[in-house]
Structure formats: C-alpha cells, structure tokens
XYZ file of C-alpha atoms in Angstrom:
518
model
C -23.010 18.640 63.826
C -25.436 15.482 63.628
C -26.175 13.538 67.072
C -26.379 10.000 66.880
C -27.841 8.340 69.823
C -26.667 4.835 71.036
C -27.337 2.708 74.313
C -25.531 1.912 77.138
C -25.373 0.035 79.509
C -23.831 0.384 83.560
C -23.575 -3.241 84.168
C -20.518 -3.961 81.914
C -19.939 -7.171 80.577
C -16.031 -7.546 81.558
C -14.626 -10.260 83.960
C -12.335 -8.818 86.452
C -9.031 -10.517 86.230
C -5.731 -9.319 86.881
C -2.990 -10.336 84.191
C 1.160 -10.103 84.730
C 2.222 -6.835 83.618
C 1.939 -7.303 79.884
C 2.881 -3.740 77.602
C 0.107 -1.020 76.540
C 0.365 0.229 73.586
C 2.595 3.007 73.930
C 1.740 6.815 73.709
C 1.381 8.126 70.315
C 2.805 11.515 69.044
C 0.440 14.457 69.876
C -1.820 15.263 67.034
C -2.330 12.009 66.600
C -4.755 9.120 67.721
C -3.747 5.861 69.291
C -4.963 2.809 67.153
C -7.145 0.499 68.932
C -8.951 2.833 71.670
C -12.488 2.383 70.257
C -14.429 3.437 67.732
C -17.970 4.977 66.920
C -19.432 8.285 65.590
C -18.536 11.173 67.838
C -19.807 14.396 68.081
C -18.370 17.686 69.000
C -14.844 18.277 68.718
C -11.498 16.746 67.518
C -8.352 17.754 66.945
C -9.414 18.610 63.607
C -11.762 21.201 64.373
C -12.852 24.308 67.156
C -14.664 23.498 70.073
C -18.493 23.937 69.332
C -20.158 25.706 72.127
C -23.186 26.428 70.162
C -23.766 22.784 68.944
C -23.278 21.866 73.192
C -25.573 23.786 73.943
C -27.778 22.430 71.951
C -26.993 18.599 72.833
C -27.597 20.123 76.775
C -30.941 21.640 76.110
C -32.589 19.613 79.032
C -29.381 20.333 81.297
C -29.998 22.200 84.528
C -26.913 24.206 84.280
C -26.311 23.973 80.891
C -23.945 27.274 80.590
C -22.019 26.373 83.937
C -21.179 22.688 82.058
C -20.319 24.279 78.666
C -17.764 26.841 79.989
C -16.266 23.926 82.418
C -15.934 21.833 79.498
C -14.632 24.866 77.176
C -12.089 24.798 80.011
C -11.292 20.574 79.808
C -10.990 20.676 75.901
C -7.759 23.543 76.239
C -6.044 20.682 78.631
C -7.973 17.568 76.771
C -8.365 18.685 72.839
C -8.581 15.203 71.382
C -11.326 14.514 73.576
C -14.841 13.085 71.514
C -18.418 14.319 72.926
C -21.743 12.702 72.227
C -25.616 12.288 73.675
C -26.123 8.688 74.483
C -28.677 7.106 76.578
C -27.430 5.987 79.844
C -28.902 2.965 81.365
C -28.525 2.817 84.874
C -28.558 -0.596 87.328
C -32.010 -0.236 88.233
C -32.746 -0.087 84.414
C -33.575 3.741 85.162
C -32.031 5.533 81.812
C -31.187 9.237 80.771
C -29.449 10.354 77.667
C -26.407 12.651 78.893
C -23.479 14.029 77.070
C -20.795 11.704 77.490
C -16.930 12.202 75.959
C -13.927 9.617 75.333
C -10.766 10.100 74.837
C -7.219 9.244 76.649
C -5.301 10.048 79.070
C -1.589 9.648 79.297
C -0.280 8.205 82.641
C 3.882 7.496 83.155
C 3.960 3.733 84.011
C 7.586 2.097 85.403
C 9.137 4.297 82.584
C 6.970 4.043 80.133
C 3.871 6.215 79.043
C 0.237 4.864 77.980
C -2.410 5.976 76.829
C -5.301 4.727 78.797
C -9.209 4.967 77.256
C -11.541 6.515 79.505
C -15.520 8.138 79.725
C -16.885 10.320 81.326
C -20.651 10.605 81.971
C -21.683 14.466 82.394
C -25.420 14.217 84.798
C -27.859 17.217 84.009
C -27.166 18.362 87.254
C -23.401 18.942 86.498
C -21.791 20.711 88.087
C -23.017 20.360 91.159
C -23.280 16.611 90.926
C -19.856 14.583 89.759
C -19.443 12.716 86.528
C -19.740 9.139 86.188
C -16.129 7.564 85.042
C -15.273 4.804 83.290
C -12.444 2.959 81.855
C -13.129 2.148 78.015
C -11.116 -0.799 77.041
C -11.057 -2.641 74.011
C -11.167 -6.079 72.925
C -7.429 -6.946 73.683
C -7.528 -5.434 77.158
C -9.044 -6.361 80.457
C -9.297 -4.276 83.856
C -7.423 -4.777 86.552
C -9.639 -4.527 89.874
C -8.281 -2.337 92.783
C -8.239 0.833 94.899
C -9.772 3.070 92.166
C -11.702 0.494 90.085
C -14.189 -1.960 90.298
C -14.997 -5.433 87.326
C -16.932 -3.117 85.323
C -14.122 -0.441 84.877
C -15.943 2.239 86.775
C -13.801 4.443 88.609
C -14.217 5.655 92.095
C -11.356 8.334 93.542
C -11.177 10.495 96.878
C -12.008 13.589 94.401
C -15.493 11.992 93.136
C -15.954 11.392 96.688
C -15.446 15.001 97.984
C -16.956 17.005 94.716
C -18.107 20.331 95.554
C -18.810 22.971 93.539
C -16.929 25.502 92.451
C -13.969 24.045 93.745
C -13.907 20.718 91.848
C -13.349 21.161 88.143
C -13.350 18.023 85.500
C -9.828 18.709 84.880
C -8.620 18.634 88.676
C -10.364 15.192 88.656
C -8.703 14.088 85.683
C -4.982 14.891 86.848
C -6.254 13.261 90.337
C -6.982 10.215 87.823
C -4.032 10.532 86.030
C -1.588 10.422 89.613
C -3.831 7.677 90.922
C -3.126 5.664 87.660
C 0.691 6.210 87.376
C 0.544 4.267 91.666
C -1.908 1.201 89.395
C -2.470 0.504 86.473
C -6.014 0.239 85.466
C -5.924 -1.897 82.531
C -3.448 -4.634 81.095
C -3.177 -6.311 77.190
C -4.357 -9.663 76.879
C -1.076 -11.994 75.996
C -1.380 -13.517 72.677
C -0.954 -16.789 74.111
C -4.124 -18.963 75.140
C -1.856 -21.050 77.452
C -0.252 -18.033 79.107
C -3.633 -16.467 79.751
C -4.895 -19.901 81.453
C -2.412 -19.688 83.690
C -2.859 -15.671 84.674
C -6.476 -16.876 85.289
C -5.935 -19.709 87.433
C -3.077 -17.963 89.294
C -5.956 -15.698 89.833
C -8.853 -17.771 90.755
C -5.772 -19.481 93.330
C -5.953 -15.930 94.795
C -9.759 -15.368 95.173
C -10.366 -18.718 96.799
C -7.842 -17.397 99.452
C -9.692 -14.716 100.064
C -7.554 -12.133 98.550
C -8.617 -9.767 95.698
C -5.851 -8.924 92.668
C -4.894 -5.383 94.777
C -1.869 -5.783 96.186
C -2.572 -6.417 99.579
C 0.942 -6.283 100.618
C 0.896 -2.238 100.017
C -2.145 -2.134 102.405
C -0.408 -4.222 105.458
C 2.660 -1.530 105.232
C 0.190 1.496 104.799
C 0.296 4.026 107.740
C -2.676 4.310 109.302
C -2.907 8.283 109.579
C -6.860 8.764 110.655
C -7.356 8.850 114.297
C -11.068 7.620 114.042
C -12.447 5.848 111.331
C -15.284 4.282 110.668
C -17.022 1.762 107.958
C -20.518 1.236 107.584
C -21.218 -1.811 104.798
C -24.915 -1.388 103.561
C -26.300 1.384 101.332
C -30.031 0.496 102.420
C -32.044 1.668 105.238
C -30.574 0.775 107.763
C -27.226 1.549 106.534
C -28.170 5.593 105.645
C -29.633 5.495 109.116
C -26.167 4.594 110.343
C -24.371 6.443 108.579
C -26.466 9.802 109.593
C -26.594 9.624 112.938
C -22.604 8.696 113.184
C -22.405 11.910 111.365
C -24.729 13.408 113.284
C -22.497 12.367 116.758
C -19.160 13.661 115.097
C -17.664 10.252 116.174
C -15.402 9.274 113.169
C -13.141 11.706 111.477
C -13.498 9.608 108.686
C -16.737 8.006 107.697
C -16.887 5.232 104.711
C -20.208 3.498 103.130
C -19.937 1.130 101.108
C -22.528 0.856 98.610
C -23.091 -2.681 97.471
C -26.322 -1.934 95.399
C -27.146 -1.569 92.047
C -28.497 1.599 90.067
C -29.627 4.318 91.843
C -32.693 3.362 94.016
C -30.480 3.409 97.476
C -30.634 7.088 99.302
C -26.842 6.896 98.615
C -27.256 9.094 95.309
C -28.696 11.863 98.032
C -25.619 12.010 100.176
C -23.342 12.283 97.452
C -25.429 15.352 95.763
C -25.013 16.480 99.581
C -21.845 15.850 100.459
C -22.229 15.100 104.170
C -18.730 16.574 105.711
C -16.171 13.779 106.081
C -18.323 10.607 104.406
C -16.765 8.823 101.380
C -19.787 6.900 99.013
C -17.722 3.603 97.759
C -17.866 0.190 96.308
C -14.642 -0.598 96.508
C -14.380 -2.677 99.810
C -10.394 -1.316 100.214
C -11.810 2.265 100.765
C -12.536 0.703 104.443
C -8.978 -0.250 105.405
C -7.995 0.668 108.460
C -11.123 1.467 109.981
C -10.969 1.188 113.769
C -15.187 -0.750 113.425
C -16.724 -1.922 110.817
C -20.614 -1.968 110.782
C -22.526 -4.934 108.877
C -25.868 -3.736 107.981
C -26.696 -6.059 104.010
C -28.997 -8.684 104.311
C -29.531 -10.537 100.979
C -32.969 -9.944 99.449
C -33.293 -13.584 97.433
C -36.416 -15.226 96.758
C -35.786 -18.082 98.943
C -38.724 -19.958 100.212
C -37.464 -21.024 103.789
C -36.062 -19.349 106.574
C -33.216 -21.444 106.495
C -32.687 -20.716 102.708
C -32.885 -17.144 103.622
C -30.116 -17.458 106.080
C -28.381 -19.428 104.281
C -28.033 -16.381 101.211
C -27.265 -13.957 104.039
C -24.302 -16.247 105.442
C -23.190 -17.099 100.820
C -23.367 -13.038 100.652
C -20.799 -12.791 103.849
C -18.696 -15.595 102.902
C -17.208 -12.880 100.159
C -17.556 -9.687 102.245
C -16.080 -10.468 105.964
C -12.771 -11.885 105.112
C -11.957 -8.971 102.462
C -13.212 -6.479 105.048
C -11.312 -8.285 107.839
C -8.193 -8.336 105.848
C -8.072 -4.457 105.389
C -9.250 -3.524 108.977
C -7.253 -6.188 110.643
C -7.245 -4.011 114.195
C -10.672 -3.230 113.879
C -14.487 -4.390 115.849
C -16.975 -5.679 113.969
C -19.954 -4.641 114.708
C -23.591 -6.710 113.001
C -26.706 -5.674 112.625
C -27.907 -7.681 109.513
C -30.306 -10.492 110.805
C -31.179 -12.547 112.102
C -28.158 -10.998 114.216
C -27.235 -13.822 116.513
C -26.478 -16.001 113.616
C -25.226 -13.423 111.394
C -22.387 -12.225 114.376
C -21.937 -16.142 114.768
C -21.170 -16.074 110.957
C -18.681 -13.371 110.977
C -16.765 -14.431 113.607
C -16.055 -17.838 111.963
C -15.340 -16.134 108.457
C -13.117 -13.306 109.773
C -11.146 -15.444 112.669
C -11.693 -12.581 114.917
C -11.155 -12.749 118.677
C -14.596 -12.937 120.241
C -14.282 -9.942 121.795
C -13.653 -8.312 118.496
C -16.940 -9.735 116.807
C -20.314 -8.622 118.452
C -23.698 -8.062 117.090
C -25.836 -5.337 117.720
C -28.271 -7.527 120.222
C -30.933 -5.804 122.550
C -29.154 -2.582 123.169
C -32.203 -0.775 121.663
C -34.617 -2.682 123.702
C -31.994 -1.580 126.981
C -32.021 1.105 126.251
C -35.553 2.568 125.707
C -36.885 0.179 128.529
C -34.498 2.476 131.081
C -36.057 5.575 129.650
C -39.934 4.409 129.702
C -39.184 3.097 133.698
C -37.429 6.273 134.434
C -38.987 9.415 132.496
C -42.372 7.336 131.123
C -43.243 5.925 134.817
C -41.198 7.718 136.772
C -40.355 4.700 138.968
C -37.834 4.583 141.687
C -35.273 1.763 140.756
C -33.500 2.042 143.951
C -30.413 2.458 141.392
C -30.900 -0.863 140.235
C -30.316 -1.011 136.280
C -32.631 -3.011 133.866
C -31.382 -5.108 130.996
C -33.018 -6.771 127.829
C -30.886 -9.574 127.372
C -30.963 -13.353 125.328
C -31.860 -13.125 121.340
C -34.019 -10.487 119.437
C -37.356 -11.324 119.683
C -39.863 -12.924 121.872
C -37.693 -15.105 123.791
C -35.614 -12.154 125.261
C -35.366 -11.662 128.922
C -35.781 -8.746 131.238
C -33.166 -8.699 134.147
C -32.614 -6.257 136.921
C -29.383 -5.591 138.083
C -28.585 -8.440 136.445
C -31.349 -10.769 138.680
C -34.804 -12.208 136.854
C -37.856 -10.101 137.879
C -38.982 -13.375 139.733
C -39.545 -11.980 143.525
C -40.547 -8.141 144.424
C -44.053 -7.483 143.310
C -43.553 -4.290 142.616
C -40.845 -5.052 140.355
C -42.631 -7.752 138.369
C -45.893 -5.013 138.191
C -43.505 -1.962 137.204
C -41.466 -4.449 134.482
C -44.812 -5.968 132.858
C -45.686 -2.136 132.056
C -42.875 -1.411 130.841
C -42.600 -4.579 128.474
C -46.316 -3.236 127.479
C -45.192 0.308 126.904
C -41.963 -1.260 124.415
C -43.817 -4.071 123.203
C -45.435 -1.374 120.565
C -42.073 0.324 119.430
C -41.319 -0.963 116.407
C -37.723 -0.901 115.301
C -36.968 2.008 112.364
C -34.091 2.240 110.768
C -33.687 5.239 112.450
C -34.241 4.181 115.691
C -31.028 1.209 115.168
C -29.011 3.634 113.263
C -29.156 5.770 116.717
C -28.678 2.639 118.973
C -25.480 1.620 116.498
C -24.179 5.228 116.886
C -24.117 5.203 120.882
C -21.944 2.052 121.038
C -19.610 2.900 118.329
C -19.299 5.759 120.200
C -18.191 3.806 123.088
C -15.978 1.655 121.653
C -13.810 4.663 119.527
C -13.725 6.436 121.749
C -12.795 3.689 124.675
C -16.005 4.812 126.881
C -16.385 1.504 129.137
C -20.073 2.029 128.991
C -22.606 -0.897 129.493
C -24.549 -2.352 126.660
C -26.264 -5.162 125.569
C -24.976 -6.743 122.854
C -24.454 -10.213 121.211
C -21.276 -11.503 122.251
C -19.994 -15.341 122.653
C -22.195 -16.766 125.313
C -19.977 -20.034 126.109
C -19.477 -20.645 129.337
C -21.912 -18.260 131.022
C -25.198 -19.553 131.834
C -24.275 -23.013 131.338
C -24.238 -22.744 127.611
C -21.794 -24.907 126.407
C -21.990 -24.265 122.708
C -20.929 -21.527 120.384
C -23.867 -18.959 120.139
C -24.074 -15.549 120.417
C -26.282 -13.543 123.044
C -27.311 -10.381 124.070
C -25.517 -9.741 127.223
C -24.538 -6.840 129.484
C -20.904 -5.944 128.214
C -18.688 -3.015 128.758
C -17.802 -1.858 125.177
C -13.967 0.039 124.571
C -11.930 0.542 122.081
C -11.153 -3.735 121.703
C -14.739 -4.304 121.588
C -15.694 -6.588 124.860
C -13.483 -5.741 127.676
C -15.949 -7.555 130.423
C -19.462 -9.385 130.080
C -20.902 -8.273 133.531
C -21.742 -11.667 135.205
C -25.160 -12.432 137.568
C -24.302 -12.636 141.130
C -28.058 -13.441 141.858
C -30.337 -16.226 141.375
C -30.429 -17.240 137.855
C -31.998 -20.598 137.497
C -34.633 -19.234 135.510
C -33.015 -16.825 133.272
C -30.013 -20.138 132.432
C -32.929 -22.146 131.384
C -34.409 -19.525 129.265
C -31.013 -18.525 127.707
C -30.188 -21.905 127.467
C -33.262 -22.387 125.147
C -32.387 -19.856 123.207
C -28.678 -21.046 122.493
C -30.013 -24.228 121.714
C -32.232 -23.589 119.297
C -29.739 -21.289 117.422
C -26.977 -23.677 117.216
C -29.576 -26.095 115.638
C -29.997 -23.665 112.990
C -26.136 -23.055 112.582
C -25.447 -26.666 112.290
C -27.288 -26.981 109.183
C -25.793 -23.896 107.316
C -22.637 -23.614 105.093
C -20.336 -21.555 106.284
C-alpha cells in the first residue's frame, strides 16, 4: 500500500444552481464501477482486494482513537465494499489544514423510479469517533449541486444525524442510510444538459428566483410542512454573541428545539466546541431552512468589512441582511424577530423593511440590559425604597438613552435625581459581554415563547409616541408575548423633556437611514 498525499480544499469552487430534472447516469451492476465519478490514486481497499486493517492503521498513526475508527470502518466496508480510502491534507476555511483519512465512493439512492449512483466523501477527524465526519458531495465535471435542506453551494452536507452524533450510538453507516433516505426526498446533484442554450435558460430561470428572494428548495414543501415542535428557537450568528445566546437559552430550557446557524468560515467560531459537545436539543447548521418554523428568530451577525466610515459599516451590515431576513422570514413566517446586531436601532429598522413584518413582530434587543441591571443596583446595590415605582432605560443604546421612573423623567424629587445619578454611576462601568446580552436575550425570549406579558425595554416602532413622526425604532417599555409587542406602556406624566430627548434621537437615526440602501 503506497500513500499519496494531495490537497484540498473546503471552499469549493462550484456555483450553486439548480437545473430541471435532467437523468444521472444510472446505477451500474454491482462489481462494477460507474464511469465518470472521479478519478485519482486511492488507497486501501476495492472491490478487488481485502480490507487492509494493518495498512489503516498505519495511515491513522496520529489518530486519537485509531482502533475505535478502524473497526467502525471494518464495519462500513461489509455494507460499502467499493468504497476508496486515502490520507489527504484537509484545508479548512480559516486556511487551518490537517491530513485525515478521507474515502469516496457511491451511494445508490431510488429517484422517481429510477436508481443513481451519487459520488460522495467523507472526511474521518482524528478525533473520530467521538467527533462526526465531514461530508461531501463529489461531483464531476458534467454535474452541478443542487442547493437545499441537506446541502449547501459547495456540496457539503449537513443532516439531523451529523447534528445529533454521539458516540457509540452513531455509526458511519447509520449516517449513510440517513443520507441515502434524505437523498431519495432531493436530489443532491443534477447532469448538465448538453445544450448551451438550454442551460442559459435553467440559469436565468434561476437567477429570476434568487432576485425574488427565494432559494432553488422548494419552498412550496416548507409552506405545507406541519409544524410539530412546540417551542423552537433560531439563533443566526456563530460568534460571540451568538454562543452566548445560544448557551444561556439552553441553559433556561426555553426551546425544545434550539437551531444556530453558523454563517462563518473554517473553524475559528466556538461552534466546533458545541458540536464535539453536543449540547441536548441544539442543531449546528448553515443551511438557513434548518430554522423554519421557529416561533423567534434571533439576529446576532454583524459584517466585519474593512469599511472606513460608519456609514459604510452600516451600510455592509444592512448588504449582509438584504440576503438573510427575507430567506429567514420566508421559513418562519409566524415567527418574532428578535436583533441584536448593531447598531440595533437601525439594524431592527432594517429587518422590518426587508422581512415586511408587522411591527410588533420586529423588535430589537434595545436597553433591556441597561433595565434591567439598573433595577437590581437601586434595589439590592443601594437598597433604596422605590415606593414601587419601576425604573426604565429607554431611547437608543448609548449615551443619549434616558432614565425614566414609572415611566416620568427624573426631573423633580431630589432624592430621586440623587438615588438615579448613582445608579447611572454604578452602570456606567458595566460593560456589555457577550455573556451578559446572551442572558438579557434569553429572559425576553423567554417571555415571548412562552406568552409571559412581562415588561421590557426593547426597540420597537416609535411613530406616534413622543411626537416622533418618522419611522425609527426605540427602546421603549413593552409587554413582550408570544406575538412579540402586545402593548408599549405609554407616559401618563410630564414628558416634555424626555419627547425632546427621544425626539433627538429619532431624528438623528432616520438621517442615517435615509442615506442607506436597503
């Protein structure tokens, strides 16, 4: 057995477009190999020949669990025996490589009556198997990938059982007959048509679709899908802020089911640790349908361009949403959306234009943090009598927020004005973590699954209250359920100076959205 090493690379370099449903070549007689599927030096086994433990073994010298992997994949070549292994170097996003065994072969999956044969790799980690293999699709020149449910442009693969591996209990071979039933419900992969005219017109009937804002998966099967989980829940963002999120949802035992979708490249996101993990009831994707039917969706990406101005840097933030909200929208048509990218007035602003939302429907994560840990320092850091009065942060994020009391400006009692100026010191120094959001985002989509008709403050349409006549969002008191905004809680009290302050605010960040693109 000789190994021959070869790069390559995770970014693939095929265009995702979705053809008519042109024939495969069909499946060949067994003992024999399709035509076509790929070619290179393999290593390891064939039909031809015994499996070669010893010469695996020798290929996995740097594998963790090196006798665990051979006797699983002792086990795949009795179901799989035309299967090719090799050691190739593995480049990863973040141009991070390894070399790890790696085998190709086919799989046969029944098709509207007919049966293909349909190329696929696998990437075995050297943590296998307690970490799940990367999958691929492996098609040739003549073929091109059709993006949906299970599989993203680059033909990588994503199913429920990569999702939920665990070992001992998920096996190579379960995941390929998972693969193999997912397949027969869509095809992966369809044959160029000889034709240059007929393949204009696939590409423009396809390009007709994107600029509608719907993807090649066939949306129609999603609008008629039965939406079985009581609670679940969608966090967009595999930074920070996201993880944070995602953890202390978790950590509540709010959602049954608990998606993150992973929009980054490579492997520098903390989203490689919760798969190894496997956090009970959270699904790792990057395919934007594994959020349908979510009851709220959380918006956590911010773009990280190079743009000089702040308006530039908005501007990439609002270019970056313009493809996420109305895909997301489309397969959570029932849900709230819920933003905490930034800057988060604009960003909420933003989404509810792109995803034609009800108001109510659309809010941003605001000053509920600040609310909330201003409360606590009064209560259990002063220990101040509030005369059950309640204290709100309200306005934008920032320095231009206001501090109300039972919904009045601290303009009057002295003792109010000395006990709120402490406070503002005491909060003034608490930065906001990741964490500390991630905890604050928890609490209200805890209110609004499970219909609570608690008080926060968060950004929500602020026309018509203060006198602000244009479309902005705010951090306002609002009672949060399971439609988002059921009430904003209005000021019965004097409020010329908080209006003019507010109204500031709203002006200067419809300035800003009157020069961006949407």
């Amino acid at each position: 057995m000789r190994v021959e090493f070869s790069v390559w690379k995770e970014a693939g370099p095929w265009t995702a477009r979705k053809f008519g449903p042109q024939r495969l070549p069909s499946c060949s007689k067994s003992g024999t190999r399709p035509g076509g599927w790929g070619r290179g030096t393999w290593l390891g086994t064939g039909l031809e020949m015994e499996f070669d433990c010893e010469g695996l073994r020798r290929l996995l010298g740097k594998y963790k669990f090196r006798d665990l992997t051979v006797e699983e994949l002792k086990n795949v070549n009795v179901f799989f025996p035309h299967f090719k292994y090799s050691m190739d170097t593995y480049v990863f996003k973040d141009s991070s490589q390894k070399d790890l065994l790696n085998f190709t072969g086919t799989i046969p999956v029944m098709y509207q009556g007919n049966t293909y044969n349909i190329p696929i790799r696998f990437w075995i980690l050297d943590s296998h198997p307690f970490a799940p293999p990367i999958c691929f699709l492996k098609p040739t020149a003549n073929m091109e990938i059709s993006v949906g449910k299970h599989v993203d442009a680059q033909g990588r693969i994503y199913l429920p059982y990569l999702q939920n591996w665990s070992h001992p209990k998920s096996v190579i071979v379960g995941l390929i007959k998972e693969m193999i039933a997912k397949f027969q419900e869509e095809l992966p992969l369809y044959s160029l048509p000889s034709s240059d005219e007929a393949r204009q017109v696939d590409l423009l009937a396809y390009i007709a679709k994107i600029t509608e804002g719907v993807s090649g998966i066939n949306s129609k099967s999603w609008a008629n899908h039965e939406n079985k989980t009581v609670n679940k829940v969608t966090v967009v963002g595999g930074g920070e802020l996201g993880i944070a999120c995602t953890l202390a949802i978790s950590a509540k035992g709010i959602a049954d089911r608990l998606v993150l979708l992973d929009l980054s490249e490579g492997t520098k996101g903390a989203t490689m640790d919760l798969e190894i993990f496997n956090l009970p009831n959270v699904e790792i994707s990057k395919d934007l349908s594994a959020s349908a039917h979510s009851k709220v969706v959380i918006f956590t990406v911010n773009s990280l361009g190079s743009s000089q101005s702040y308006l530039d840097v908005v501007q990439s933030n609002v270019d970056m949403f313009r493809a996420l909200v109305p895909a997301l929208g489309h397969y959570s048509q029932h849900s709230v959306l819920l933003i905490a990218s930034q800057p988060v007035e604009i960003m909420t602003y933003v989404t509810w234009k792109l995803s034609a939302f009800p108001a109510n429907r659309v809010i941003g994560i605001g000053c509920n943090l600040d609310s909330q840990r201003l409360q606590y320092i009064i209560t259990n850091v002063l220990k101040a009598q509030t005369s059950g009065k309640e204290v709100w942060v309200i306005g934008e994020q920032g320095e231009d927020k206001v501090l109300t009391w039972s919904g009045q400006e601290v303009t009057s009692h002295t003792s109010e004005v000395q006990l709120s100026n402490r406070a503002m010191e005491l909060l003034r120094v608490k930065s906001q973590r990741s964490w500390s959001v991630g905890l604050s985002v928890a609490d209200m989509v805890d209110s609004i699954v499970n219909n609570k008709k608690k008080v926060h403050s968060v950004s929500t349409l602020a026309k018509g209250y203060y006198d602000i006549d244009s479309e902005v969002f705010l951090s306002l008191p609002c009672i949060l359920g399971i439609s988002g905004v059921s009430e904003v809680i209005k000021t019965t009290l004097k409020e010329d100076t908080v209006s003019e302050k507010l109204q500031s605010s709203a002006s200067s960040i419809h300035g800003l959205q009157l020069q961006l693109k949407l």
